[in-house]
């Protein structure tokens, strides 16, 4: 398990606002890779070598070349400004670890659902749980070089409404992963503005002080 101390600068003493985003999706869609690529610190990974004992419980269709698997969660960090820090939690994709997801969703601003378009059905559970919790999310299609699908085909396959952002990405690339996170933040801003507008039109619709505060965008 990779838990070595990073040689990057420590968290600034002025930081007092911790914000949380979850990265979820099916087994082998690139969640660990995304956290690694975008984190400013050396991320905490709970990856272990896959063995033949796991073949009976983990579905390896489409990911036969995978040699390691997350057994708890991945953790990374991005400093947004002098006072705000974004914490990234990558959830394990295997079905036997799904019970951890609800805990990771607790206190999150929102989530990124990372999908492999070769195995779209593997993403249904993540979307279902987020919708169950009423948690905002976007969908990011990680590039595995599979067959090309149109946006409409992907939305129909995932039963994804038109207002949920759908983007393409390469989880190995830092700038691409940052774009995914910025897209989520912008979507959260949009939802916040809608709530504020609804509250202004009907003060009884939203109790005072419940609208999310504006979240700074990543600067690094």
C-alpha positions as MATLAB code, in Angstrom:
seq = 'XXXXXXXXXXXXXXXXXXXXXXXXXXXXXXXXXXXXXXXXXXXXXXXXXXXXXXXXXXXXXXXXXXXXXXXXXXXXXXXXXXXXXXXXXXXXXXXXXXXXXXXXXXXXXXXXXXXXXXXXXXXXXXXXXXXXXXXXXXXXXXXXXXXXXXXXXXXXXXXXXXXXXXXXXXXXXXXXXXXXXXXXXXXXXXXXXXXXXXXXXXXXXXXXXXXXXXXXXXXX';
ca = [
       0.000    0.000    0.000;
       1.407    3.372   -1.041;
       1.420    5.703    1.950;
       4.860    7.296    1.735;
       5.299   10.882    2.939;
       5.275   13.427    0.130;
       8.160   15.836   -0.432;
       5.655   18.497   -1.521;
       4.997   21.527    0.749;
       2.767   20.871    3.734;
      -0.752   22.245    3.996;
      -0.708   25.971    4.766;
      -1.585   26.944    8.318;
      -4.146   29.439    6.980;
      -6.242   26.705    5.327;
      -9.428   26.243    7.342;
     -12.022   25.337    4.720;
     -11.906   21.688    3.637;
     -14.060   20.755    0.632;
     -14.693   17.184   -0.465;
     -15.337   15.587   -3.853;
     -15.882   11.875   -4.483;
     -14.718   10.065   -7.622;
     -16.756    6.930   -8.236;
     -17.436    4.415  -10.968;
     -17.092    0.793  -11.905;
     -14.139   -1.503  -11.432;
     -11.060   -0.446  -13.406;
     -12.423    2.810  -14.877;
      -9.417    4.914  -13.772;
     -10.402    6.442  -10.425;
      -7.002    5.834   -8.806;
      -5.282    7.145  -11.928;
      -7.309   10.372  -11.858;
      -6.538   11.046   -8.198;
      -2.846   10.427   -8.829;
      -2.714   12.666  -11.893;
      -4.343   15.726  -10.326;
      -3.318   15.624   -6.647;
      -0.710   18.184   -5.586;
       0.598   15.769   -2.948;
       1.647   12.193   -3.308;
      -1.779   10.560   -2.892;
      -2.676    7.894   -0.399;
      -3.484    4.747   -2.359;
      -4.874    1.546   -0.877;
      -3.997   -0.608   -3.865;
      -3.081   -4.258   -3.493;
      -1.894   -6.782   -6.044;
      -4.719   -8.779   -7.558;
      -4.519  -12.531   -7.035;
      -6.317  -15.544   -8.461;
      -8.432  -15.677   -5.285;
     -10.231  -12.528   -6.402;
     -11.226  -13.887   -9.789;
     -14.280  -15.572   -8.299;
     -15.680  -12.312   -6.882;
     -14.398   -9.551   -9.185;
     -15.660   -9.346  -12.753;
     -12.609   -8.846  -14.958;
     -14.381   -8.572  -18.314;
     -12.659   -5.803  -20.226;
      -9.953   -5.286  -17.570;
      -8.032   -8.551  -17.778;
      -4.716   -6.663  -17.831;
      -5.409   -4.982  -14.470;
      -2.853   -6.129  -11.861;
      -3.763   -4.019   -8.801;
      -7.007   -3.004   -7.169;
      -8.165   -0.429   -4.611;
      -9.321   -2.078   -1.378;
     -10.434    1.007    0.591;
     -10.169    4.411   -1.094;
      -7.747    6.824   -2.746;
      -7.069   10.225   -1.247;
      -5.584   13.343   -2.847;
      -5.504   17.090   -2.253;
      -5.617   20.333   -4.246;
      -5.062   23.772   -2.699;
      -7.656   26.203   -4.054;
      -6.531   29.388   -2.303;
      -5.028   30.592    1.001;
      -7.949   29.247    3.027;
      -9.621   26.517    0.965;
      -8.459   22.997    0.179;
     -10.155   20.409   -2.011;
      -9.950   16.779   -0.864;
     -10.428   14.017   -3.435;
     -11.719   10.591   -2.447;
     -11.611    7.814   -5.020;
     -14.043    4.997   -4.205;
     -13.264    1.299   -4.825;
     -15.187   -0.071   -7.777;
     -15.754   -3.699   -6.786;
     -19.264   -4.627   -5.720;
     -18.088   -6.005   -2.373;
     -16.857   -2.501   -1.401;
     -19.978   -0.588   -2.413;
     -21.021   -0.293    1.241;
     -18.217    2.286    1.620;
     -19.686    4.614   -0.974;
     -22.473    6.074    1.160;
     -19.887    7.137    3.745;
     -17.723    8.750    1.077;
     -20.724   10.683   -0.239;
     -21.426   12.134    3.221;
     -20.290   15.762    3.346;
     -19.263   15.841   -0.317;
     -19.902   18.874   -2.511;
     -20.561   16.493   -5.374;
     -19.066   13.648   -7.355;
     -17.446   12.656  -10.608;
     -18.784    9.420  -12.103;
     -15.928    8.041  -14.185;
     -17.005    5.613  -16.910;
     -15.427    3.296  -19.441;
     -17.600    3.452  -22.559;
     -16.748   -0.187  -23.294;
     -18.540   -1.139  -20.045;
     -21.251    1.475  -19.532;
     -23.414   -0.839  -17.430;
     -20.726   -0.831  -14.718;
     -21.570    2.813  -13.991;
     -25.280    2.358  -13.289;
     -24.841    1.673   -9.580;
     -22.779    4.825   -8.990;
     -25.385    7.015  -10.686;
     -28.207    5.270   -8.829;
     -26.608    5.827   -5.407;
     -25.849    9.478   -6.120;
     -29.400   10.101   -7.268;
     -30.655    8.289   -4.159;
     -28.658   10.685   -1.974;
     -29.652   13.700   -4.055;
     -25.950   14.419   -4.584;
     -24.938   16.513   -7.628;
     -22.601   14.808  -10.069;
     -21.146   14.936  -13.538;
     -20.123   12.060  -15.805;
     -16.636   11.800  -17.328;
     -15.866    9.240  -20.038;
     -12.296    8.011  -19.619;
     -10.487    7.296  -22.886;
      -9.620    3.597  -23.178;
      -9.570    3.608  -26.964;
     -12.844    1.715  -27.240;
     -15.641    2.171  -29.779;
     -16.805    5.728  -30.338;
     -20.256    6.597  -29.000;
     -22.218    9.781  -29.521;
     -23.194   11.860  -26.511;
     -26.835   10.923  -27.073;
     -26.010    7.203  -27.095;
     -24.129    7.512  -23.795;
     -26.898    9.547  -22.173;
     -29.506    7.028  -23.247;
     -27.411    4.078  -22.057;
     -26.964    5.691  -18.629;
     -30.478    7.199  -18.480;
     -28.691   10.504  -17.937;
     -30.724   13.701  -18.046;
     -29.653   16.514  -20.353;
     -28.805   18.893  -17.516;
     -26.067   16.625  -16.085;
     -22.704   17.542  -17.678;
     -21.050   14.808  -19.747;
     -17.383   15.245  -20.686;
     -14.556   13.224  -22.181;
     -11.219   12.882  -20.431;
      -7.932   11.047  -20.128;
      -7.486   10.269  -16.425;
      -3.723    9.910  -16.938;
      -3.393   13.537  -17.984;
      -3.294   16.200  -15.255;
      -4.833   18.978  -17.348;
      -7.627   16.679  -18.522;
      -8.412   15.598  -14.950;
      -8.367   19.238  -13.801;
     -10.862   20.059  -16.544;
     -13.201   17.384  -15.173;
     -13.011   18.857  -11.662;
     -13.521   22.401  -12.950;
     -16.571   21.196  -14.881;
     -17.994   19.795  -11.647;
     -17.298   23.034   -9.772;
     -18.967   25.079  -12.519;
     -21.968   22.758  -12.385;
     -22.166   23.231   -8.605;
     -22.095   27.008   -9.168;
     -24.957   26.687  -11.637;
     -27.026   24.645   -9.182;
     -26.277   27.153   -6.433;
     -27.464   30.056   -8.590;
     -30.651   28.167   -9.420;
     -31.347   27.593   -5.725;
     -30.721   31.237   -4.920;
     -33.024   32.327   -7.742;
     -35.717   29.920   -6.564;
     -35.336   31.168   -2.989;
     -35.662   34.780   -4.136;
     -38.805   33.979   -6.106;
     -40.295   31.950   -3.254;
     -38.647   32.557    0.150;
     -40.545   29.634    1.643;
     -39.022   27.164   -0.845;
     -35.501   27.198    0.624;
     -34.771   27.884    4.307;
     -32.367   30.804    4.855;
     -28.699   29.880    4.828;
     -29.071   26.486    3.127;
     -27.721   27.495   -0.276;
     -24.147   26.214   -0.842;
     -21.390   28.774   -0.615;
     -19.421   29.621   -3.734;
     -16.524   27.217   -4.223;
     -13.184   28.605   -5.492;
     -11.808   27.017   -8.638;
      -8.496   25.117   -8.544;
      -5.490   27.351   -9.110;
      -2.835   24.698   -9.606;
];
